Amino acid sequence: MSRLAPVVLIALVVAGTVLAGTAATGAAQGDDRLPTIPLGGQAEGTPAAETAGVQLVNLYAFPFNNWVYFRGELLNTTDQTVSVPKVTLTLHDQAGGDLATIPLLRPPSIWSDVPYLIPPGRWIGVEGAKQMQPDTWAGATAEIGEVTPVDQSVLDAQASGLELFNVSERQKTDKMVDILGQVRNTGTQTATGIEVRIVFRLADGRYAAADAHAVYPQTLAPGQTGSFFLYEAPYVDGPGWTYDVTAVGVASAETPPEVDKGIAEFTGKESPAGAPLTERTGVELTNLYVAPGDPSDWATFFGELRNTTDRPVAAPAVSLTLFDADGKVVNSRQSESVLSIIPPGETSPIEISTDIYDGKWARARVMLDAATSADPADIAEGLAIDNLTAQQTDDHLTLSGDFVNNGTKPIKRGSIEILFYDANGRYAGHDSAYSGLFDTVDPGDRASFDYDEDVDLAPGWTYRLVVEGRNAG
């Protein structure tokens, strides 16, 4: 494939990132090399475009699997921090006509409250892609929109003191890397919306890719720690690619209640029996254990949240960090609650899925979020099951009946969940007897359901049915 002609680039104005925390770095080796196509400026060490002290540098393209990917860096050479402007790349054919317009986007973010900004002397990677044959275009022009200086209040809102530690690589090949670790809030304010951002560079230092992943828990008071797990497979250009990781978040003047509660650790396959593993005002976590199964399966944790109040609460999240015998993080996950609202005195099962085999961890650490009252708008009254028939054997369950709205408001996202329990009374999995995710059920209306499935549990299992739904308006 012949080298593409250099592009003509018009003047650009740029922005980049504000990163709070201490960066971790690493490197990986590879054997394959993807052909990259410089789009002007690299050979002479000059920027591809420049205006008002802002430069577009290291712009290049490479074809891969019938796509063409474009990457570059926006460098701020001014003395003030600016926001990330709109960046557009227009591809041209041999005659100079327009073929396609491609936005060059900044790296992704998990939380919109953590903006990408660029302070003086810093840069941000931008990238875009187009599905096309690489020999169908001959050049490109780039255009970037208005640049806005960042108000000091935005800078002050960024969390400070987010420190990475205990960072390690669980797996690394020539094309990907798993990165795990912890984040400690060493600042004086609570940090919320915390994420880790990873940036990859080619062996020659050019920007290759970026991504962001949540830190669990998502809010850390001063002195608290969270954990993260990154799985990354960037497109790299042969041996020597590198990466760095940085933790960012938003500062909050409010200290979360009961910051010293809701934290517990245990070893083995299950938490201690009897008393709750951990609790906070209004909620407790009980019966957390690794679901039995094939040793070659990834470990899944089951447990239950109990509402200890006299009002409905929104099911809080449970963050799980698994450590090996040397204290390194081997997995970091957050729970999925089967029920979104827990009635007074009732329980909601949780499941935490990992991608690590049982036996590959030595210690588990959990952090239980605070319980908050359920939003009244989310509480649908009058939902019920009518005309229920059931037949249960040692390995099978058959159900039929009607999902009924006996309330006064239309509801949406109605469901009947089947919660299974083992012979010891522990939650052991769930299934849906009825799921009306896209249906609206008006007052007085009903929807029939049928369930006829095998149950893969030891003898003595039981079940209960739970009805949920949301007000439609």
Short mmCIF file of C-alpha atoms in Angstrom, two decimals:
data_model
loop_
_atom_site.label_atom_id
_atom_site.label_comp_id
_atom_site.label_asym_id
_atom_site.label_seq_id
_atom_site.Cartn_x
_atom_site.Cartn_y
_atom_site.Cartn_z
CA MET A 1 0.00 0.00 0.00
CA SER A 2 1.45 3.36 -1.02
CA ARG A 3 1.94 6.17 1.47
CA LEU A 4 -0.90 8.69 1.47
CA ALA A 5 -0.24 12.24 0.44
CA PRO A 6 0.35 14.77 3.24
CA VAL A 7 -2.74 16.69 4.23
CA VAL A 8 -3.33 20.41 4.32
CA LEU A 9 -4.36 21.50 7.79
CA ILE A 10 -6.06 24.76 8.65
CA ALA A 11 -5.54 26.64 11.90
CA LEU A 12 -6.71 24.93 15.09
CA VAL A 13 -7.43 25.92 18.69
CA VAL A 14 -7.15 23.22 21.35
CA ALA A 15 -7.60 22.00 24.90
CA GLY A 16 -6.71 19.06 27.17
CA THR A 17 -6.93 17.45 30.62
CA VAL A 18 -6.81 18.33 34.29
CA LEU A 19 -5.81 15.19 36.17
CA ALA A 20 -5.95 14.94 39.95
CA GLY A 21 -3.65 12.38 41.51
CA THR A 22 -0.41 10.49 41.09
CA ALA A 23 0.12 8.69 37.79
CA ALA A 24 1.16 5.05 37.45
CA THR A 25 3.14 4.01 34.39
CA GLY A 26 3.99 0.80 32.57
CA ALA A 27 5.19 -0.65 29.30
CA ALA A 28 4.52 -3.66 27.12
CA GLN A 29 6.30 -5.39 24.29
CA GLY A 30 4.89 -6.69 21.02
CA ASP A 31 5.98 -8.28 17.76
CA ASP A 32 3.50 -6.96 15.22
CA ARG A 33 3.53 -3.48 13.76
CA LEU A 34 0.50 -1.71 12.34
CA PRO A 35 1.33 0.68 9.48
CA THR A 36 0.81 4.27 10.61
CA ILE A 37 0.49 7.15 8.15
CA PRO A 38 1.76 10.54 9.37
CA LEU A 39 -0.51 13.38 8.27
CA GLY A 40 2.05 16.14 8.26
CA GLY A 41 4.42 17.80 10.71
CA GLN A 42 6.15 14.88 12.39
CA ALA A 43 9.23 14.53 10.24
CA GLU A 44 10.38 18.08 10.81
CA GLY A 45 9.22 18.16 14.44
CA THR A 46 6.77 20.93 13.66
CA PRO A 47 3.08 20.97 14.56
CA ALA A 48 0.52 19.99 11.94
CA ALA A 49 -1.29 23.25 12.66
CA GLU A 50 -0.98 26.17 15.06
CA THR A 51 -2.96 29.20 16.05
CA ALA A 52 -3.05 31.49 19.08
CA GLY A 53 -0.48 29.39 20.90
CA VAL A 54 -2.38 26.11 20.45
CA GLN A 55 -1.07 23.27 18.31
CA LEU A 56 -2.30 20.07 16.69
CA VAL A 57 0.63 17.67 16.89
CA ASN A 58 1.42 14.08 15.97
CA LEU A 59 -1.64 13.61 13.76
CA TYR A 60 -1.59 10.24 12.02
CA ALA A 61 -3.83 7.53 10.56
CA PHE A 62 -3.69 3.76 10.29
CA PRO A 63 -5.89 1.19 8.53
CA PHE A 64 -7.19 -1.82 10.44
CA ASN A 65 -9.91 -4.33 9.49
CA ASN A 66 -11.57 -2.15 6.83
CA TRP A 67 -11.48 0.88 9.09
CA VAL A 68 -9.18 3.89 9.11
CA TYR A 69 -8.35 5.32 12.53
CA PHE A 70 -7.13 8.89 13.08
CA ARG A 71 -5.28 10.07 16.17
CA GLY A 72 -3.52 13.20 17.27
CA GLU A 73 -2.81 15.48 20.20
CA LEU A 74 -4.02 18.96 21.02
CA LEU A 75 -1.33 20.92 22.83
CA ASN A 76 -1.99 24.07 24.82
CA THR A 77 1.00 26.44 24.67
CA THR A 78 -0.86 29.36 26.27
CA ASP A 79 -0.79 30.50 29.89
CA GLN A 80 -4.40 29.58 30.73
CA THR A 81 -6.48 26.42 31.03
CA VAL A 82 -9.05 25.90 28.28
CA SER A 83 -11.96 23.54 27.58
CA VAL A 84 -11.90 20.91 24.86
CA PRO A 85 -13.30 22.37 21.64
CA LYS A 86 -14.96 20.62 18.74
CA VAL A 87 -12.47 19.01 16.35
CA THR A 88 -13.39 17.93 12.82
CA LEU A 89 -11.36 16.11 10.18
CA THR A 90 -12.58 16.21 6.56
CA LEU A 91 -11.28 13.58 4.14
CA HIS A 92 -10.78 14.40 0.45
CA ASP A 93 -10.48 12.35 -2.73
CA GLN A 94 -7.77 12.69 -5.38
CA ALA A 95 -9.62 15.58 -7.00
CA GLY A 96 -9.95 17.46 -3.72
CA GLY A 97 -13.64 16.73 -3.19
CA ASP A 98 -15.06 15.98 0.24
CA LEU A 99 -15.48 12.29 1.06
CA ALA A 100 -16.38 12.25 4.75
CA THR A 101 -16.35 14.38 7.88
CA ILE A 102 -15.06 12.70 11.02
CA PRO A 103 -15.21 14.18 14.53
CA LEU A 104 -11.97 13.81 16.47
CA LEU A 105 -13.10 13.25 20.05
CA ARG A 106 -11.41 13.57 23.39
CA PRO A 107 -11.02 10.41 25.52
CA PRO A 108 -14.15 9.00 27.19
CA SER A 109 -15.23 9.66 30.76
CA ILE A 110 -17.50 7.70 33.09
CA TRP A 111 -18.91 10.74 34.91
CA SER A 112 -19.91 13.92 33.13
CA ASP A 113 -19.03 15.93 36.24
CA VAL A 114 -15.32 15.20 35.69
CA PRO A 115 -14.52 17.32 32.62
CA TYR A 116 -11.46 17.00 30.44
CA LEU A 117 -9.52 20.25 30.48
CA ILE A 118 -6.00 21.24 29.48
CA PRO A 119 -3.80 23.51 31.56
CA PRO A 120 -0.87 25.44 30.13
CA GLY A 121 1.76 23.20 28.57
CA ARG A 122 -0.44 20.09 28.63
CA TRP A 123 -2.09 18.07 25.89
CA ILE A 124 -5.08 15.86 25.20
CA GLY A 125 -5.38 13.01 22.74
CA VAL A 126 -8.14 13.11 20.13
CA GLU A 127 -9.27 10.32 17.85
CA GLY A 128 -11.88 9.26 15.32
CA ALA A 129 -12.53 6.47 12.85
CA LYS A 130 -14.27 5.77 9.56
CA GLN A 131 -15.22 2.44 8.00
CA MET A 132 -13.65 2.66 4.54
CA GLN A 133 -10.92 1.29 2.35
CA PRO A 134 -7.65 3.15 3.04
CA ASP A 135 -6.94 3.86 -0.64
CA THR A 136 -10.20 5.78 -1.22
CA TRP A 137 -8.95 9.08 0.25
CA ALA A 138 -5.93 11.16 -0.62
CA GLY A 139 -5.84 13.98 1.92
CA ALA A 140 -7.59 15.77 4.74
CA THR A 141 -8.18 19.12 6.36
CA ALA A 142 -8.86 19.70 10.04
CA GLU A 143 -10.94 22.34 11.76
CA ILE A 144 -11.43 23.06 15.44
CA GLY A 145 -14.11 25.24 16.91
CA GLU A 146 -14.11 27.97 19.51
CA VAL A 147 -11.92 27.61 22.57
CA THR A 148 -13.22 28.75 25.94
CA PRO A 149 -10.98 29.58 28.91
CA VAL A 150 -11.94 27.63 32.00
CA ASP A 151 -13.32 29.47 35.00
CA GLN A 152 -11.36 29.07 38.23
CA SER A 153 -14.41 27.61 39.94
CA VAL A 154 -14.28 24.64 37.55
CA LEU A 155 -10.64 24.03 38.44
CA ASP A 156 -11.38 24.33 42.14
CA ALA A 157 -14.11 21.70 41.80
CA GLN A 158 -11.60 19.00 40.85
CA ALA A 159 -10.65 16.65 43.67
CA SER A 160 -7.09 16.85 44.93
CA GLY A 161 -5.15 14.19 46.76
CA LEU A 162 -6.38 11.12 44.86
CA GLU A 163 -3.37 8.82 45.08
CA LEU A 164 -2.83 5.55 43.22
CA PHE A 165 -1.19 2.70 45.13
CA ASN A 166 -0.89 -1.09 45.08
CA VAL A 167 -1.04 -0.95 41.27
CA SER A 168 -0.10 -4.12 39.40
CA GLU A 169 -0.57 -5.86 36.08
CA ARG A 170 -2.54 -9.08 36.35
CA GLN A 171 -1.97 -9.99 32.73
CA LYS A 172 0.03 -8.46 29.92
CA THR A 173 0.58 -9.48 26.31
CA ASP A 174 1.86 -7.68 23.25
CA LYS A 175 -1.61 -6.27 22.59
CA MET A 176 -3.36 -5.81 25.94
CA VAL A 177 -2.90 -5.39 29.66
CA ASP A 178 -5.01 -5.86 32.80
CA ILE A 179 -4.27 -3.19 35.40
CA LEU A 180 -5.54 -3.38 38.97
CA GLY A 181 -4.98 -1.21 42.00
CA GLN A 182 -6.36 1.08 44.65
CA VAL A 183 -7.05 4.80 45.05
CA ARG A 184 -6.59 6.58 48.36
CA ASN A 185 -8.11 9.97 49.11
CA THR A 186 -5.24 11.82 50.80
CA GLY A 187 -6.97 15.19 50.44
CA THR A 188 -8.98 17.16 52.96
CA GLN A 189 -12.29 16.98 51.07
CA THR A 190 -14.56 14.16 50.02
CA ALA A 191 -14.10 13.05 46.40
CA THR A 192 -17.05 11.85 44.31
CA GLY A 193 -17.48 10.59 40.75
CA ILE A 194 -14.04 9.01 40.96
CA GLU A 195 -12.57 7.32 37.92
CA VAL A 196 -9.18 6.21 36.66
CA ARG A 197 -8.07 7.31 33.22
CA ILE A 198 -5.59 5.34 31.18
CA VAL A 199 -3.61 6.71 28.23
CA PHE A 200 -1.59 4.56 25.82
CA ARG A 201 1.33 5.75 23.74
CA LEU A 202 3.18 4.14 20.87
CA ALA A 203 6.86 3.35 21.23
CA ASP A 204 7.74 6.69 19.62
CA GLY A 205 5.60 8.60 22.15
CA ARG A 206 2.58 9.35 19.98
CA TYR A 207 -0.90 9.12 21.47
CA ALA A 208 -2.50 5.72 20.80
CA ALA A 209 -5.71 5.40 22.83
CA ALA A 210 -7.41 6.23 26.13
CA ASP A 211 -10.22 5.00 28.31
CA ALA A 212 -11.79 5.55 31.74
CA HIS A 213 -13.12 3.16 34.39
CA ALA A 214 -14.99 3.67 37.64
CA VAL A 215 -13.41 3.42 41.06
CA TYR A 216 -15.45 1.51 43.65
CA PRO A 217 -16.87 2.92 45.79
CA GLN A 218 -17.52 6.03 43.77
CA THR A 219 -17.30 8.36 46.78
CA LEU A 220 -14.30 8.45 49.13
CA ALA A 221 -14.07 10.52 52.29
CA PRO A 222 -10.61 11.73 53.36
CA GLY A 223 -8.53 8.71 54.30
CA GLN A 224 -10.75 6.16 52.56
CA THR A 225 -9.63 3.85 49.76
CA GLY A 226 -11.32 2.38 46.72
CA SER A 227 -10.24 -0.04 44.01
CA PHE A 228 -10.31 -0.40 40.24
CA PHE A 229 -9.79 -2.97 37.51
CA LEU A 230 -8.94 -1.99 33.94
CA TYR A 231 -9.06 -4.37 31.01
CA GLU A 232 -7.50 -2.75 28.01
CA ALA A 233 -6.69 -3.89 24.48
CA PRO A 234 -5.52 -0.82 22.56
CA TYR A 235 -4.44 -0.74 18.95
CA VAL A 236 -0.68 -0.43 19.30
CA ASP A 237 2.11 -0.02 16.81
CA GLY A 238 4.46 -2.87 17.60
CA PRO A 239 6.92 -3.24 20.49
CA GLY A 240 7.50 -0.72 23.23
CA TRP A 241 4.08 0.83 23.73
CA THR A 242 3.55 2.42 27.14
CA TYR A 243 0.70 3.63 29.30
CA ASP A 244 -0.05 5.79 32.31
CA VAL A 245 -2.97 5.80 34.74
CA THR A 246 -4.33 8.76 36.70
CA ALA A 247 -7.17 9.07 39.23
CA VAL A 248 -9.60 12.00 38.96
CA GLY A 249 -12.74 13.07 40.76
CA VAL A 250 -14.89 15.98 41.93
CA ALA A 251 -14.41 17.64 45.29
CA SER A 252 -17.30 17.84 47.75
CA ALA A 253 -17.51 19.89 50.92
CA GLU A 254 -19.88 17.33 52.44
CA THR A 255 -18.48 14.41 54.40
CA PRO A 256 -20.52 11.23 53.89
CA PRO A 257 -22.30 10.01 57.02
CA GLU A 258 -20.86 7.06 58.92
CA VAL A 259 -17.59 6.99 57.00
CA ASP A 260 -16.22 4.51 59.54
CA LYS A 261 -19.08 2.04 59.00
CA GLY A 262 -20.07 -0.36 56.26
CA ILE A 263 -16.54 -1.75 55.82
CA ALA A 264 -15.64 -5.39 56.45
CA GLU A 265 -13.15 -8.06 55.39
CA PHE A 266 -13.26 -11.83 55.35
CA THR A 267 -11.24 -14.79 54.09
CA GLY A 268 -12.46 -18.02 52.61
CA LYS A 269 -15.47 -18.54 50.38
CA GLU A 270 -18.08 -16.88 52.56
CA SER A 271 -18.52 -14.25 55.22
CA PRO A 272 -18.93 -15.33 58.84
CA ALA A 273 -22.36 -16.78 59.60
CA GLY A 274 -24.72 -15.30 62.15
CA ALA A 275 -24.45 -11.56 62.59
CA PRO A 276 -24.47 -9.24 59.55
CA LEU A 277 -21.13 -8.94 57.80
CA THR A 278 -21.42 -5.15 57.98
CA GLU A 279 -24.12 -2.54 58.44
CA ARG A 280 -24.97 1.13 58.34
CA THR A 281 -28.00 2.98 59.62
CA GLY A 282 -30.96 1.55 57.75
CA VAL A 283 -29.29 -1.35 55.94
CA GLU A 284 -27.22 -4.44 56.63
CA LEU A 285 -25.31 -6.90 54.45
CA THR A 286 -25.68 -10.60 55.25
CA ASN A 287 -24.89 -14.04 53.85
CA LEU A 288 -22.21 -13.03 51.37
CA TYR A 289 -20.63 -16.11 49.82
CA VAL A 290 -19.19 -17.50 46.59
CA ALA A 291 -21.81 -19.36 44.60
CA PRO A 292 -20.90 -23.05 44.24
CA GLY A 293 -20.12 -24.22 40.74
CA ASP A 294 -17.49 -25.61 38.44
CA PRO A 295 -13.96 -24.67 39.64
CA SER A 296 -13.26 -23.43 36.11
CA ASP A 297 -16.05 -20.87 36.39
CA TRP A 298 -15.45 -17.29 37.41
CA ALA A 299 -16.41 -16.61 41.00
CA THR A 300 -19.82 -15.00 41.59
CA PHE A 301 -20.76 -13.68 45.03
CA PHE A 302 -24.31 -13.88 46.36
CA GLY A 303 -25.63 -11.95 49.35
CA GLU A 304 -28.58 -10.02 50.73
CA LEU A 305 -29.29 -6.45 51.79
CA ARG A 306 -31.82 -6.00 54.57
CA ASN A 307 -33.80 -2.82 55.09
CA THR A 308 -33.82 -2.20 58.85
CA THR A 309 -36.01 0.92 58.65
CA ASP A 310 -39.77 1.48 58.57
CA ARG A 311 -39.70 3.07 55.10
CA PRO A 312 -38.75 1.88 51.59
CA VAL A 313 -35.08 2.45 50.73
CA ALA A 314 -33.20 2.41 47.45
CA ALA A 315 -30.93 -0.61 47.31
CA PRO A 316 -27.40 0.64 48.09
CA ALA A 317 -24.34 -0.58 46.22
CA VAL A 318 -21.75 -2.94 47.66
CA SER A 319 -18.16 -2.59 46.46
CA LEU A 320 -15.97 -5.69 46.49
CA THR A 321 -12.17 -5.85 46.32
CA LEU A 322 -10.38 -9.20 46.16
CA PHE A 323 -6.72 -9.55 47.19
CA ASP A 324 -4.25 -12.38 46.74
CA ALA A 325 -1.98 -13.74 49.47
CA ASP A 326 0.57 -10.98 48.75
CA GLY A 327 -2.02 -8.23 49.19
CA LYS A 328 -2.29 -7.34 45.50
CA VAL A 329 -5.69 -6.49 44.05
CA VAL A 330 -6.90 -9.33 41.81
CA ASN A 331 -10.44 -8.07 41.16
CA SER A 332 -12.65 -5.06 41.81
CA ARG A 333 -16.38 -5.06 41.25
CA GLN A 334 -19.66 -3.49 42.36
CA SER A 335 -22.86 -5.33 43.20
CA GLU A 336 -25.99 -5.59 41.10
CA SER A 337 -29.13 -5.53 43.22
CA VAL A 338 -31.95 -7.75 42.01
CA LEU A 339 -34.52 -5.31 43.44
CA SER A 340 -34.10 -1.56 43.12
CA ILE A 341 -36.29 -0.77 46.14
CA ILE A 342 -36.29 -2.68 49.43
CA PRO A 343 -39.56 -2.53 51.43
CA PRO A 344 -39.39 -2.00 55.23
CA GLY A 345 -37.95 -5.06 56.96
CA GLU A 346 -37.47 -6.95 53.68
CA THR A 347 -34.36 -8.10 51.85
CA SER A 348 -33.01 -7.66 48.34
CA PRO A 349 -30.50 -10.15 46.92
CA ILE A 350 -27.28 -8.90 45.37
CA GLU A 351 -24.90 -10.53 42.93
CA ILE A 352 -21.28 -9.58 42.28
CA SER A 353 -19.81 -11.15 39.14
CA THR A 354 -16.03 -11.35 38.79
CA ASP A 355 -13.71 -12.58 36.07
CA ILE A 356 -11.40 -14.46 38.40
CA TYR A 357 -11.52 -18.13 39.27
CA ASP A 358 -12.49 -19.19 42.75
CA GLY A 359 -9.38 -19.95 44.79
CA LYS A 360 -7.35 -17.19 43.11
CA TRP A 361 -8.07 -14.78 45.95
CA ALA A 362 -7.20 -14.89 49.65
CA ARG A 363 -9.03 -11.93 51.17
CA ALA A 364 -12.20 -10.00 50.37
CA ARG A 365 -12.98 -6.42 51.37
CA VAL A 366 -16.48 -4.95 51.07
CA MET A 367 -17.75 -1.40 51.42
CA LEU A 368 -21.50 -0.85 51.84
CA ASP A 369 -22.95 2.43 50.57
CA ALA A 370 -25.31 4.45 52.74
CA ALA A 371 -29.04 3.70 52.61
CA THR A 372 -31.24 6.44 51.18
CA SER A 373 -35.01 6.71 51.14
CA ALA A 374 -36.62 5.53 47.93
CA ASP A 375 -37.97 8.25 45.65
CA PRO A 376 -41.77 8.25 46.07
CA ALA A 377 -42.11 8.67 42.31
CA ASP A 378 -40.44 5.28 41.89
CA ILE A 379 -42.79 3.44 44.25
CA ALA A 380 -45.70 1.88 42.38
CA GLU A 381 -48.68 1.05 44.58
CA GLY A 382 -51.15 -1.77 44.06
CA LEU A 383 -49.02 -4.22 42.05
CA ALA A 384 -50.01 -7.83 42.66
CA ILE A 385 -50.07 -11.41 41.36
CA ASP A 386 -53.47 -12.95 40.64
CA ASN A 387 -54.62 -16.43 39.65
CA LEU A 388 -51.28 -17.95 40.61
CA THR A 389 -50.73 -21.66 40.07
CA ALA A 390 -47.41 -23.31 40.95
CA GLN A 391 -45.87 -26.76 40.70
CA GLN A 392 -42.45 -27.47 42.23
CA THR A 393 -40.31 -30.61 42.02
CA ASP A 394 -36.71 -31.27 43.07
CA ASP A 395 -35.39 -29.83 39.81
CA HIS A 396 -38.22 -27.93 38.15
CA LEU A 397 -40.59 -24.99 38.72
CA THR A 398 -43.78 -24.22 36.81
CA LEU A 399 -45.72 -20.99 37.39
CA SER A 400 -48.60 -19.22 35.71
CA GLY A 401 -50.83 -16.29 36.59
CA ASP A 402 -51.47 -12.61 36.01
CA PHE A 403 -49.44 -9.49 36.74
CA VAL A 404 -52.06 -6.97 37.92
CA ASN A 405 -52.04 -3.22 38.45
CA ASN A 406 -54.55 -2.58 41.26
CA GLY A 407 -53.22 0.94 41.80
CA THR A 408 -54.42 4.30 40.55
CA LYS A 409 -51.50 5.15 38.22
CA PRO A 410 -50.12 3.57 35.04
CA ILE A 411 -46.89 1.70 35.65
CA LYS A 412 -43.91 0.77 33.48
CA ARG A 413 -41.01 -1.64 33.85
CA GLY A 414 -43.22 -4.08 35.70
CA SER A 415 -41.66 -7.40 36.67
CA ILE A 416 -42.15 -10.53 38.73
CA GLU A 417 -38.83 -11.80 40.02
CA ILE A 418 -38.34 -15.36 41.26
CA LEU A 419 -35.80 -15.40 44.09
CA PHE A 420 -34.30 -18.83 44.73
CA TYR A 421 -32.86 -19.94 48.08
CA ASP A 422 -30.80 -23.02 48.92
CA ALA A 423 -31.63 -25.51 51.67
CA ASN A 424 -29.77 -23.27 54.16
CA GLY A 425 -31.97 -20.30 53.32
CA ARG A 426 -29.29 -18.37 51.46
CA TYR A 427 -30.05 -16.52 48.25
CA ALA A 428 -28.96 -18.70 45.32
CA GLY A 429 -30.04 -16.92 42.14
CA HIS A 430 -33.00 -15.35 40.40
CA ASP A 431 -35.05 -15.42 37.23
CA SER A 432 -37.96 -13.42 35.79
CA ALA A 433 -41.44 -14.88 35.58
CA TYR A 434 -42.69 -11.68 33.94
CA SER A 435 -40.76 -8.77 32.46
CA GLY A 436 -42.67 -5.81 31.07
CA LEU A 437 -39.68 -3.60 30.40
CA PHE A 438 -41.32 -1.85 27.44
CA ASP A 439 -44.97 -2.26 28.50
CA THR A 440 -47.23 0.23 30.25
CA VAL A 441 -49.90 -1.35 32.45
CA ASP A 442 -52.84 0.95 33.18
CA PRO A 443 -54.87 0.82 36.43
CA GLY A 444 -57.07 -2.28 36.42
CA ASP A 445 -55.15 -3.95 33.60
CA ARG A 446 -53.29 -7.23 33.84
CA ALA A 447 -50.72 -9.21 31.89
CA SER A 448 -50.51 -13.00 31.94
CA PHE A 449 -47.25 -14.86 32.55
CA ASP A 450 -45.97 -18.43 32.34
CA TYR A 451 -42.75 -19.91 33.69
CA ASP A 452 -41.57 -23.47 33.06
CA GLU A 453 -37.87 -24.02 33.78
CA ASP A 454 -35.42 -26.45 35.35
CA VAL A 455 -33.82 -25.42 38.65
CA ASP A 456 -30.16 -26.32 39.13
CA LEU A 457 -30.09 -26.38 42.94
CA ALA A 458 -29.64 -29.10 45.54
CA PRO A 459 -32.77 -30.59 47.15
CA GLY A 460 -34.46 -28.43 49.74
CA TRP A 461 -34.45 -25.22 47.70
CA THR A 462 -37.25 -22.71 48.05
CA TYR A 463 -38.35 -19.58 46.25
CA ARG A 464 -40.36 -16.40 46.68
CA LEU A 465 -41.97 -14.03 44.18
CA VAL A 466 -41.47 -10.28 44.27
CA VAL A 467 -43.43 -7.75 42.19
CA GLU A 468 -41.84 -4.47 41.09
CA GLY A 469 -42.67 -1.58 38.82
CA ARG A 470 -42.31 2.18 38.30
CA ASN A 471 -44.92 4.88 37.95
CA ALA A 472 -45.24 5.76 34.27
CA GLY A 473 -45.73 9.44 34.79
#
